[in-house]
Amino acid sequence: MTLKLNIKDTFSRELPADPILENSRRQVREACFSYVTPKKTAHPKLVHFSSEMLQELGLSKEDAASDSFLNVFSGNSVLPDTNPYAMCYGGHQFGNWAGQLGDGRAINLSEVKHNGKNWAIQLKGAGETPYSRTADGLAVLRSSIREYLCSEAMHHLGIPTTRALSLMLSGDMVMRDVMYDGNPAYEKGAIVSRAAASFLRFGSYEILATQQDTDTLKTLVDYTIKYHYPTLGGPSKETYCQFFKEVAVRSMEMVIHWQRVGFVHGVMNTDNMSILGLTIDYGPYGWLEDYDHHWTPNTTDSANKRYRYGTQPQIVFWNLLQLANALYPLIEEVEPLENVLHEYQRDVKIAYLNMMKSKLGLVETNDQDDQLISSLEGILQRTETDMTIFFRKLAQFKTGDAGKGFVLVSDAFYTPNEISDALKKIWITWFSKYAERLSLETISDSDRAMAMNKINPKYVLRNYMAQLAIDDADRQDYRLIDELFQILKKPYDEQPEHEKWFAKRPEWARNKVGCSMLSCSS
Ligand code: AMP
Ligand code: MG
């Protein structure tokens, strides 16, 4: 049985290829990608697949059960009439230009067109490429489960993201030093197949600008606009400025969504910034449990916490600035690029305020909203509070019962007995202000609750949940992967049968590796 995919390669057909075909590490010039064949795996085993993504790509459940599926999405066989490739890009990592990076452990199989949508399909962890630098091109089961579950969960939260089609074990063992402390060990290798309209990143453009290769840069930007921003028009300086503006808007929308649900990406380097404003490259990401603007799950970043929750919108700005520099050779004027950056700074504040208002169920406009929200952020951070539970409970707040606000949300507090009387008073004052503010709204308590429950998810992929699924999978028990996968398809629904996952992080997970501490080792 062969998979009937409607292959429509554009990236590799229209953009310049690296002429060298050998799979050796190298610096690539005047090219957007290098051809490379995935590594054969020992004993691939399908662990899970996304039925929705099957459909999106025009595949059936029978396809998913076939040997072809197993072989293609583990990298053991190449689809007919396709030439897999790794993309070339650079990036600013933790604030510094890092030179050429590229798909070191991702290999693009092909592009597929189905139901009017274009999908680029990649295997992550399918072996080395010319961009693998000192690493092996492989991925381990734990990080693959995390990417697989989270990308589908983000989609169902309504957040732009790359998607995942399948999760496979490769059958090979992979050596990793999880905490970079000199204790390497073998782990199970795995491969995720993922899909997106495009995997182009800010770094894809930066590398060409750094190489002063304006011709290839122009070719790539024109290609991006033609296929991904077709309404912007034909190649011109104005179109390029519009393109930058659109990328800024999409990136802003993405990061405001992250703030809404408490998602912390963990490695917002410019090579991990999608040109389409998609959440991309799920590595040491995490979910805010305790609402803390300074939290980052990434232990590699623990000293500076550059990519902590509270700075994410400003990091997007910094990354856009790098993209502006990369696009400058095509525009040769600073002002229009600066204007877009200024607009970002203005709009991101407004978007953040509106998002926070929606979390509180506020629709009307009021001068004091900024104040109401920042005072809430302040007390939330003085009281160790579970973000998800807090906002879900807040939806049950009754305007006539302001005095009960504190008790209503107290399930969300991690150490309720340690809340001082002074702090309790501040909470009570806040709730009375909130009740006062709600009196300016026109909708009923129950309608507001319904609206808030569509903004504030009940179920997110808490760090310890992913870790439990990983621990089970390590023992060849994949049921929890499926259970979480199904729950996270309806993150805003009550799903009372899954209430046990609507719970604060258990104490054992507070400082556990994999739960609150993750490294880039994957
Ligand atoms: P990340 O920050 O995880 O997105 O990765 C940064 C860069 O390192 C990218 O160019 C990746 O392709 C590369 N990389 C990460 N892990 C590996 C690996 N195991 N083998 C090869 N390249 C890798
Ligand atoms: Mg990356």
Coordinates of C-alpha atoms and ligand atoms in Angstrom, one line a residue:
M1 CA 0.0 0.0 0.0
T2 CA 1.4 3.4 -0.9
L3 CA 0.3 6.6 0.8
K4 CA -1.8 8.7 -1.5
L5 CA -0.4 12.1 -0.6
N6 CA -0.9 15.0 -3.0
I7 CA 2.8 16.0 -3.3
K8 CA 3.3 19.7 -4.2
D9 CA 6.8 20.7 -3.5
T10 CA 7.4 24.5 -3.8
F11 CA 10.2 25.2 -1.3
S12 CA 12.7 22.8 -2.8
R13 CA 11.6 23.4 -6.4
E14 CA 11.7 27.2 -6.3
L15 CA 14.5 28.0 -4.0
P16 CA 18.3 27.5 -4.5
A17 CA 19.6 24.2 -3.2
D18 CA 23.0 23.5 -1.8
P19 CA 24.8 21.8 -4.7
I20 CA 26.7 19.4 -2.4
L21 CA 24.8 16.1 -1.9
E22 CA 27.0 14.5 0.6
N23 CA 25.7 14.4 4.2
S24 CA 28.7 16.1 5.9
R25 CA 28.7 19.1 8.3
R26 CA 29.4 22.3 6.4
Q27 CA 28.8 26.0 6.0
V28 CA 26.2 26.4 3.3
R29 CA 26.1 29.5 1.0
E30 CA 23.8 30.9 -1.6
A31 CA 21.2 28.2 -0.7
C32 CA 18.1 27.8 1.4
F33 CA 18.4 24.0 2.0
S34 CA 20.5 20.9 1.5
Y35 CA 19.2 17.5 0.3
V36 CA 19.6 14.8 2.9
T37 CA 18.1 11.3 3.4
P38 CA 16.6 10.3 6.8
K39 CA 18.5 7.7 8.7
K40 CA 17.2 4.2 8.7
T41 CA 15.9 3.1 12.1
A42 CA 16.3 -0.3 13.8
H43 CA 12.7 -1.2 14.8
P44 CA 10.3 1.7 14.3
K45 CA 7.1 1.5 16.3
L46 CA 4.1 3.8 16.1
V47 CA 3.2 5.1 19.5
H48 CA 0.5 7.6 18.6
F49 CA -1.0 9.5 15.7
S50 CA -3.3 12.5 15.4
S51 CA -6.5 11.5 13.6
E52 CA -7.1 15.2 12.8
M53 CA -3.8 15.6 11.1
L54 CA -4.3 12.4 9.2
Q55 CA -7.5 14.0 7.8
E56 CA -5.8 17.3 7.1
L57 CA -3.2 15.5 5.0
G58 CA -5.8 13.4 3.2
L59 CA -4.8 10.1 4.9
S60 CA -7.0 7.5 6.4
K61 CA -6.9 5.4 9.6
E62 CA -6.0 2.4 7.4
D63 CA -3.1 4.4 6.1
A64 CA -2.0 5.0 9.7
A65 CA -2.0 1.3 10.3
S66 CA 0.1 0.5 7.2
D67 CA 3.7 -0.4 6.9
S68 CA 4.1 2.5 4.5
F69 CA 3.1 4.9 7.2
L70 CA 5.5 3.3 9.7
N71 CA 8.3 3.4 7.2
V72 CA 7.7 6.9 5.8
F73 CA 7.2 8.7 9.1
S74 CA 10.1 6.9 10.8
G75 CA 12.4 7.9 7.9
N76 CA 12.9 4.3 6.7
S77 CA 11.6 4.9 3.3
V78 CA 11.2 8.0 1.2
L79 CA 7.9 8.9 -0.5
P80 CA 8.0 8.4 -4.3
D81 CA 9.0 11.4 -6.3
T82 CA 10.3 13.4 -3.3
N83 CA 13.7 14.6 -2.2
P84 CA 13.9 15.2 1.5
Y85 CA 16.0 18.2 2.6
A86 CA 17.2 20.1 5.7
M87 CA 16.6 23.9 5.8
C88 CA 19.5 26.4 6.2
Y89 CA 19.0 29.1 8.8
G90 CA 21.0 31.0 11.4
G91 CA 19.8 32.6 14.6
H92 CA 20.4 34.9 17.6
Q93 CA 20.7 32.5 20.6
F94 CA 20.2 34.1 24.0
G95 CA 20.9 37.6 22.5
N96 CA 24.0 36.7 20.5
W97 CA 24.4 35.9 16.8
A98 CA 25.2 32.2 16.6
G99 CA 25.9 31.9 12.9
Q100 CA 24.6 29.0 10.9
L101 CA 22.3 26.6 12.7
G102 CA 19.9 25.0 10.3
D103 CA 17.8 21.8 10.6
G104 CA 20.2 19.8 12.6
R105 CA 17.7 17.1 13.5
A106 CA 14.7 17.9 11.3
I107 CA 14.3 16.6 7.8
N108 CA 11.6 17.9 5.5
L109 CA 10.0 15.1 3.6
S110 CA 7.9 17.0 1.2
E111 CA 5.0 19.4 0.9
V112 CA 1.4 18.2 0.6
K113 CA -1.6 20.0 -0.7
H114 CA -5.0 18.9 0.6
N115 CA -8.4 20.6 0.9
G116 CA -6.8 23.9 -0.3
K117 CA -4.2 23.9 2.4
N118 CA -0.4 23.4 2.0
W119 CA 1.5 21.4 4.5
A120 CA 5.3 21.0 4.8
I121 CA 6.0 17.7 6.6
Q122 CA 9.1 17.2 8.7
L123 CA 10.6 14.4 10.7
K124 CA 12.2 15.5 13.9
G125 CA 14.9 13.2 15.1
A126 CA 15.5 11.4 11.8
G127 CA 19.3 11.6 11.8
E128 CA 22.1 13.9 11.0
T129 CA 22.1 16.6 8.4
P130 CA 24.8 19.1 7.1
Y131 CA 23.5 21.3 9.9
S132 CA 23.9 18.9 12.8
R133 CA 27.1 20.6 14.0
T134 CA 28.5 18.5 16.9
A135 CA 25.2 16.7 17.6
D136 CA 23.6 13.5 16.3
G137 CA 20.4 14.6 14.7
L138 CA 18.3 12.4 16.9
A139 CA 15.6 13.0 19.5
V140 CA 14.7 11.1 22.6
L141 CA 11.3 9.8 23.6
R142 CA 10.7 12.3 26.4
S143 CA 11.2 15.4 24.3
S144 CA 9.3 13.9 21.4
I145 CA 6.3 13.2 23.7
R146 CA 6.5 16.7 24.9
E147 CA 6.5 18.2 21.4
Y148 CA 3.8 15.8 20.1
L149 CA 1.4 16.4 22.9
C150 CA 2.0 20.1 23.2
S151 CA 1.7 21.1 19.6
E152 CA -1.7 19.4 19.3
A153 CA -2.8 20.9 22.7
M154 CA -1.8 24.4 21.6
H155 CA -3.8 24.0 18.4
H156 CA -6.9 23.1 20.4
L157 CA -6.3 26.1 22.7
G158 CA -6.7 28.2 19.6
I159 CA -3.1 29.2 19.4
P160 CA -1.2 29.2 16.1
T161 CA 1.3 26.4 16.1
T162 CA 3.0 23.7 14.0
R163 CA 1.1 20.5 14.2
A164 CA 2.1 16.9 14.9
L165 CA 1.0 13.9 12.9
S166 CA 2.8 10.9 14.5
L167 CA 5.0 9.9 17.4
M168 CA 7.3 6.9 16.8
L169 CA 9.9 5.0 18.6
S170 CA 12.9 4.5 16.4
G171 CA 14.1 1.4 18.2
D172 CA 17.5 2.9 18.6
M173 CA 19.1 4.2 21.8
V174 CA 20.4 7.7 22.1
M175 CA 22.9 9.1 24.5
R176 CA 22.0 12.2 26.4
D177 CA 23.3 14.2 29.4
V178 CA 19.9 15.5 30.6
M179 CA 21.1 18.1 33.1
Y180 CA 24.5 18.7 31.5
D181 CA 26.2 17.5 34.7
G182 CA 28.5 14.8 33.3
N183 CA 26.0 12.0 33.7
P184 CA 25.1 10.8 30.2
A185 CA 22.8 7.8 29.8
Y186 CA 21.1 6.0 27.0
E187 CA 17.5 6.8 26.3
K188 CA 15.0 5.6 23.8
G189 CA 15.1 7.4 20.4
A190 CA 11.9 8.7 18.9
I191 CA 10.7 10.6 15.8
V192 CA 7.9 13.1 15.6
S193 CA 6.4 13.9 12.2
R194 CA 5.2 17.5 12.3
A195 CA 3.5 19.7 9.8
A196 CA 3.0 23.4 9.1
A197 CA 2.3 25.6 6.2
S198 CA 6.0 26.5 6.4
F199 CA 8.9 25.9 8.8
L200 CA 10.7 29.2 7.8
R201 CA 12.1 31.1 10.7
F202 CA 13.4 34.6 11.3
G203 CA 16.8 33.0 11.2
S204 CA 16.2 31.8 7.6
Y205 CA 16.4 35.4 6.5
E206 CA 19.0 36.5 9.0
I207 CA 21.6 34.0 7.7
L208 CA 21.3 35.4 4.2
A209 CA 21.6 39.0 5.3
T210 CA 24.6 38.1 7.4
Q211 CA 26.2 36.5 4.4
Q212 CA 25.4 39.7 2.4
D213 CA 23.6 37.5 -0.1
T214 CA 20.9 39.9 -1.0
D215 CA 20.0 38.0 -4.2
T216 CA 19.1 34.8 -2.3
L217 CA 17.5 36.9 0.5
K218 CA 15.2 38.5 -2.1
T219 CA 14.4 35.2 -3.7
L220 CA 13.4 33.8 -0.3
V221 CA 11.3 36.8 0.7
D222 CA 9.5 36.8 -2.6
Y223 CA 8.9 33.1 -2.3
T224 CA 7.5 33.6 1.3
I225 CA 5.2 36.4 0.2
K226 CA 4.0 34.5 -2.9
Y227 CA 3.0 31.4 -1.0
H228 CA 2.3 32.6 2.6
Y229 CA 1.3 36.2 2.3
P230 CA -0.2 36.2 -1.2
T231 CA -2.5 39.1 -0.5
L232 CA 0.4 41.6 0.0
G233 CA 1.1 41.9 -3.7
G234 CA 4.1 41.6 -6.0
P235 CA 7.7 42.2 -5.1
S236 CA 8.4 45.8 -4.1
K237 CA 9.8 47.8 -1.1
E238 CA 6.2 48.6 0.0
T239 CA 5.3 44.9 -0.1
Y240 CA 8.4 44.0 1.9
C241 CA 7.4 46.6 4.6
Q242 CA 3.9 45.2 4.6
F243 CA 5.4 41.7 5.0
F244 CA 7.4 42.8 8.0
K245 CA 4.2 44.4 9.5
E246 CA 2.2 41.3 9.0
V247 CA 4.9 39.1 10.7
A248 CA 5.0 41.6 13.6
V249 CA 1.2 41.4 14.0
R250 CA 1.1 37.6 13.8
S251 CA 4.0 37.3 16.2
M252 CA 2.3 39.6 18.6
E253 CA -1.0 37.7 18.5
M254 CA 0.9 34.5 19.1
V255 CA 2.7 35.8 22.2
I256 CA -0.4 37.3 23.6
H257 CA -2.0 33.9 23.4
W258 CA 0.9 32.4 25.2
Q259 CA 0.5 35.0 28.0
R260 CA -3.2 34.2 28.1
V261 CA -2.7 30.5 28.8
G262 CA 0.5 30.7 30.7
F263 CA 2.7 29.0 28.1
V264 CA 6.5 29.7 28.4
H265 CA 8.4 28.8 25.3
G266 CA 11.7 28.6 27.0
V267 CA 14.0 29.2 24.0
M268 CA 12.8 32.2 22.0
N269 CA 15.9 32.4 19.9
T270 CA 15.3 33.9 16.5
D271 CA 15.8 30.5 14.9
N272 CA 12.7 29.4 16.9
M273 CA 10.5 32.3 15.6
S274 CA 8.3 31.2 12.8
I275 CA 7.8 33.6 9.9
L276 CA 4.1 32.7 10.0
G277 CA 3.7 33.5 13.7
L278 CA 3.4 29.9 14.7
T279 CA 4.5 28.4 18.0
I280 CA 7.5 26.3 16.8
D281 CA 10.2 24.1 18.3
Y282 CA 8.8 22.7 21.5
G283 CA 11.9 22.2 23.7
P284 CA 12.2 23.2 27.3
Y285 CA 8.8 24.9 27.3
G286 CA 6.6 24.9 30.4
W287 CA 3.2 26.0 31.7
L288 CA 2.9 28.5 34.5
E289 CA 1.5 26.7 37.5
D290 CA 2.4 29.2 40.2
Y291 CA 1.6 32.6 38.5
D292 CA 5.1 34.1 38.5
H293 CA 6.3 36.5 35.8
H294 CA 9.9 35.5 36.5
W295 CA 9.5 31.8 35.9
T296 CA 11.2 30.0 33.1
P297 CA 11.3 26.2 32.8
N298 CA 14.6 26.3 31.0
T299 CA 17.5 25.5 33.3
T300 CA 20.0 26.5 30.6
D301 CA 18.6 30.0 31.0
S302 CA 18.3 30.0 34.8
A303 CA 21.0 32.6 35.4
N304 CA 19.6 35.4 33.3
K305 CA 16.0 34.2 32.8
R306 CA 16.0 35.9 29.5
Y307 CA 13.0 33.9 28.3
R308 CA 10.9 34.1 31.5
Y309 CA 7.1 34.3 31.2
G310 CA 6.8 38.0 31.8
T311 CA 9.4 39.1 29.2
Q312 CA 8.0 37.0 26.3
P313 CA 6.3 40.0 24.6
Q314 CA 9.4 42.1 24.8
I315 CA 11.5 39.2 23.5
V316 CA 9.3 39.0 20.4
F317 CA 10.1 42.7 19.9
W318 CA 13.8 42.1 20.2
N319 CA 13.5 39.3 17.7
L320 CA 11.5 41.5 15.3
L321 CA 14.3 44.0 15.5
Q322 CA 16.7 41.3 14.3
L323 CA 14.3 40.4 11.5
A324 CA 14.1 44.1 10.6
N325 CA 17.9 44.2 10.3
A326 CA 17.7 41.1 8.0
L327 CA 15.1 42.7 5.7
Y328 CA 16.8 46.0 5.6
P329 CA 18.9 45.3 2.5
L330 CA 15.7 44.8 0.5
I331 CA 14.1 48.0 1.8
E332 CA 17.1 50.3 2.4
E333 CA 15.1 52.7 4.5
V334 CA 15.1 52.6 8.3
E335 CA 11.9 54.6 8.9
P336 CA 9.2 52.2 7.7
L337 CA 10.8 49.3 9.6
E338 CA 11.1 51.5 12.7
N339 CA 7.4 52.5 12.4
V340 CA 6.4 48.8 12.5
L341 CA 8.5 48.3 15.6
H342 CA 7.0 51.4 17.3
E343 CA 3.5 50.1 16.4
Y344 CA 4.4 46.8 17.9
Q345 CA 5.3 48.4 21.2
R346 CA 2.1 50.4 21.2
D347 CA -0.1 47.6 20.1
V348 CA 1.3 44.9 22.3
K349 CA 0.3 46.9 25.4
I350 CA -3.2 47.3 24.1
A351 CA -3.4 43.6 23.1
Y352 CA -2.1 42.5 26.5
L353 CA -4.6 44.7 28.3
N354 CA -7.5 43.4 26.2
M355 CA -6.4 39.9 26.7
M356 CA -6.3 40.3 30.5
K357 CA -9.6 42.0 30.4
S358 CA -11.1 39.0 28.6
K359 CA -9.6 36.7 31.3
L360 CA -11.5 38.8 33.8
G361 CA -14.7 38.8 31.8
L362 CA -14.5 42.6 31.1
V363 CA -16.0 43.9 27.9
E364 CA -16.7 47.6 28.5
T365 CA -14.0 50.2 28.5
N366 CA -12.9 51.9 31.7
D367 CA -9.8 54.0 32.6
Q368 CA -9.1 52.0 35.7
D369 CA -8.8 48.6 34.0
D370 CA -5.1 48.9 33.7
Q371 CA -4.9 49.5 37.4
L372 CA -7.3 46.7 38.3
I373 CA -5.2 44.3 36.3
S374 CA -1.8 45.3 37.5
S375 CA -2.9 45.1 41.1
L376 CA -4.2 41.6 40.5
E377 CA -0.9 40.6 38.9
G378 CA 0.8 42.0 41.9
I379 CA -1.2 40.1 44.5
L380 CA -1.2 36.9 42.4
Q381 CA 2.6 37.0 42.6
R382 CA 2.6 37.7 46.3
T383 CA 0.4 34.6 46.8
E384 CA 1.6 31.4 45.3
T385 CA -1.4 30.9 43.0
D386 CA -2.1 28.3 40.3
M387 CA -2.9 30.4 37.2
T388 CA -5.2 28.0 35.5
I389 CA -7.3 27.2 38.5
F390 CA -7.5 30.8 39.6
F391 CA -9.0 32.1 36.4
R392 CA -11.4 29.1 36.0
K393 CA -12.6 29.7 39.6
L394 CA -12.9 33.4 39.0
A395 CA -15.5 32.7 36.3
Q396 CA -17.8 31.6 39.2
F397 CA -17.6 35.0 40.9
K398 CA -21.0 36.5 41.6
T399 CA -21.3 40.2 41.6
G400 CA -23.6 40.2 44.6
D401 CA -21.2 38.1 46.6
A402 CA -18.0 40.0 46.4
G403 CA -17.2 39.0 50.0
K404 CA -16.9 35.4 48.9
G405 CA -14.3 36.0 46.2
F406 CA -11.3 35.1 48.3
V407 CA -12.8 31.8 49.4
L408 CA -13.9 31.1 45.9
V409 CA -10.4 31.2 44.5
S410 CA -8.6 29.7 47.5
D411 CA -8.4 26.3 45.8
A412 CA -5.9 27.9 43.5
F413 CA -3.5 28.9 46.4
Y414 CA -0.6 26.5 47.0
T415 CA -0.1 27.4 50.6
P416 CA -3.4 28.9 51.8
N417 CA -2.4 28.7 55.4
E418 CA 0.6 30.9 54.9
I419 CA -1.4 33.9 53.6
S420 CA -1.0 36.7 56.1
D421 CA -3.9 38.7 57.3
A422 CA -2.5 41.8 55.5
L423 CA -2.4 40.0 52.2
K424 CA -5.9 38.6 52.8
K425 CA -7.1 42.1 53.2
I426 CA -5.5 43.2 49.9
W427 CA -7.3 40.2 48.2
I428 CA -10.6 41.2 49.7
T429 CA -10.1 44.8 48.6
W430 CA -9.3 43.6 45.1
F431 CA -12.4 41.6 45.0
S432 CA -14.6 44.5 46.0
K433 CA -13.0 46.6 43.3
Y434 CA -13.6 43.8 40.8
A435 CA -17.3 43.6 41.8
E436 CA -17.6 47.4 41.4
R437 CA -16.0 47.2 38.0
L438 CA -18.3 44.3 37.0
S439 CA -21.3 46.5 37.7
L440 CA -20.3 48.5 34.6
E441 CA -20.8 45.4 32.5
T442 CA -24.1 44.6 30.9
I443 CA -24.0 40.8 30.8
S444 CA -25.2 38.5 33.5
D445 CA -22.9 36.6 35.8
S446 CA -23.7 33.3 34.0
D447 CA -23.1 34.7 30.6
R448 CA -19.8 36.2 31.8
A449 CA -18.8 32.9 33.2
M450 CA -19.5 31.2 29.9
A451 CA -17.4 33.8 28.0
M452 CA -14.5 33.5 30.5
N453 CA -14.5 29.8 30.3
K454 CA -13.8 30.1 26.5
I455 CA -10.8 32.2 27.3
N456 CA -9.4 30.5 30.4
P457 CA -8.7 26.9 29.7
K458 CA -9.5 24.3 32.3
Y459 CA -6.9 21.8 31.1
V460 CA -3.4 22.6 30.0
L461 CA -0.4 20.3 29.6
R462 CA 0.9 20.8 33.1
N463 CA 4.6 20.0 33.3
Y464 CA 4.1 17.1 35.6
M465 CA 1.3 15.6 33.4
A466 CA 3.7 15.4 30.5
Q467 CA 6.3 13.9 32.8
L468 CA 3.9 11.2 34.0
A469 CA 3.1 10.3 30.4
I470 CA 6.9 10.1 29.7
D471 CA 7.5 7.9 32.8
D472 CA 4.8 5.5 31.7
A473 CA 5.9 5.5 28.1
D474 CA 9.4 4.6 29.2
R475 CA 7.8 1.4 30.6
Q476 CA 6.0 0.9 27.3
D477 CA 2.7 2.0 28.6
Y478 CA 1.3 4.6 26.2
R479 CA -2.2 4.9 27.6
L480 CA -1.6 8.2 29.4
I481 CA -0.3 9.8 26.2
D482 CA -3.6 9.0 24.6
E483 CA -5.6 10.1 27.7
L484 CA -3.9 13.5 27.8
F485 CA -4.1 13.8 24.0
Q486 CA -7.9 13.3 24.2
I487 CA -8.4 15.7 27.2
L488 CA -6.4 18.4 25.6
K489 CA -8.5 18.4 22.5
K490 CA -11.2 20.1 24.5
P491 CA -9.3 22.3 26.9
Y492 CA -12.1 24.7 27.6
D493 CA -14.7 22.0 28.3
E494 CA -15.5 21.0 31.9
Q495 CA -14.9 17.2 31.2
P496 CA -15.9 16.3 34.8
E497 CA -14.6 12.8 34.2
H498 CA -11.1 14.2 33.9
E499 CA -11.3 16.5 37.0
K500 CA -8.2 14.9 38.5
W501 CA -6.1 16.8 35.9
F502 CA -7.7 20.1 37.1
A503 CA -5.4 20.1 40.1
K504 CA -2.5 22.0 41.3
R505 CA 1.0 20.7 40.7
P506 CA 1.7 17.9 43.2
E507 CA 4.4 18.7 45.8
W508 CA 6.7 15.9 44.4
A509 CA 6.8 17.8 41.1
R510 CA 7.8 21.2 42.5
N511 CA 11.6 20.8 41.8
K512 CA 11.7 17.7 39.8
V513 CA 13.7 17.4 36.6
G514 CA 11.3 17.3 33.7
C515 CA 8.5 19.0 35.7
S516 CA 9.8 22.4 36.7
M517 CA 13.3 22.1 35.4
L518 CA 14.1 21.3 31.8
S519 CA 17.3 21.6 29.8
C520 CA 17.8 22.0 26.1
S521 CA 19.0 18.4 26.0
S522 CA 16.5 16.6 23.9
Ligands
AMP1 P1 16.7 24.4 19.4 O1 17.0 25.6 20.2 O2 16.4 23.1 20.1 O3 15.6 24.7 18.4 O4 18.0 24.0 18.5 C1 19.0 24.9 18.1 C2 19.8 24.3 17.0 O5 20.5 23.1 17.4 C3 19.1 23.9 15.7 O6 19.9 24.2 14.6 C4 18.9 22.4 15.9 O7 18.7 21.8 14.7 C5 20.2 22.0 16.6 N1 20.1 20.8 17.3 C6 19.4 20.6 18.5 N2 19.5 19.3 18.9 C7 20.2 18.7 18.0 C8 20.6 17.3 17.8 N3 20.3 16.4 18.7 N4 21.3 17.0 16.7 C9 21.6 17.9 15.7 N5 21.2 19.2 15.8 C10 20.5 19.6 16.9
MG2 MG 15.0 25.3 16.9

